[in-house]
Coordinates of C-alpha atoms in Angstrom, one line a residue:
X28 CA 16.3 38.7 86.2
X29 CA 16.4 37.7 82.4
X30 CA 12.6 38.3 80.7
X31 CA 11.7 35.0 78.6
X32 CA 10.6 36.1 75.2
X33 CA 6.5 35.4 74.3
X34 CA 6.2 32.7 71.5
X35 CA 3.1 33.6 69.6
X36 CA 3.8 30.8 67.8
X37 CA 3.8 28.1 70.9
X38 CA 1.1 30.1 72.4
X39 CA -1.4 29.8 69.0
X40 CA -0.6 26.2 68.1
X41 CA -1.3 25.8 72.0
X42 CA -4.7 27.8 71.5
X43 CA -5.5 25.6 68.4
X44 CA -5.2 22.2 70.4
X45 CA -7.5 23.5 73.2
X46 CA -10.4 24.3 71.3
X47 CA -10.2 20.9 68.9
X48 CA -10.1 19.0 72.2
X49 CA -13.0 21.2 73.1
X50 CA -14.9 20.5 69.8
X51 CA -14.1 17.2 69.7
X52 CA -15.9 16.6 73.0
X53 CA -18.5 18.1 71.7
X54 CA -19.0 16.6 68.6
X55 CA -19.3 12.6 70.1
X56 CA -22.8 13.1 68.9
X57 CA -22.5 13.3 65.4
X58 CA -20.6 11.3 63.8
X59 CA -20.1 13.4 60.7
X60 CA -18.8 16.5 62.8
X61 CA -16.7 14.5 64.9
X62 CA -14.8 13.1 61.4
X63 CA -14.4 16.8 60.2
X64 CA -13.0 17.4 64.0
X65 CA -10.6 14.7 64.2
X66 CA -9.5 15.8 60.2
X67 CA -9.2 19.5 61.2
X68 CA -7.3 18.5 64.0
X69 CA -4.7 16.0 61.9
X70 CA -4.3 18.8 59.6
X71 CA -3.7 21.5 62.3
X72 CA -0.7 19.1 63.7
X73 CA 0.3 18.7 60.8
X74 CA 0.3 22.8 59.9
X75 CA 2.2 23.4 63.4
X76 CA 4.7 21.0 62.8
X77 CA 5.3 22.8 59.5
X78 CA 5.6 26.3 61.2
X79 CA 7.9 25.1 63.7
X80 CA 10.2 23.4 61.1
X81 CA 10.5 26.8 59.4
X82 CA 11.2 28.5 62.5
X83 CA 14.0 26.1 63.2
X84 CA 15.4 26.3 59.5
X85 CA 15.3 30.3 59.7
X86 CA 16.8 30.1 63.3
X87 CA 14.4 32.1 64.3

């Protein structure tokens, strides 16, 4: 049986969207946190589409 190979990459971005979502809940309170949440989150996206459009580039 073939082993699948670990994508830390796919496994951090996966990490990262967990805990914003987390946050995120958490900040409905404030309104000030909850626009730095929902920033910090666009530019996470944003960061892990870079990453993966590397990878693909590289062939990685």
């Amino acid at each position: 049986m073939a082993e699948k190979e670990f994508d830390i990459e796919k496994y951090m971005s996966h990490g990262v969207k967990r805990i914003v979502k987390s946050a995120l809940k958490a900040s409905l309170s404030n309104p000030r946190e909850s626009i730095f949440m929902a920033k910090y989150a666009m530019a996470s996206k944003k960061a892990t589409e870079k990453r993966a459009d590397c990878k693909m580039k590289l062939n990685i």
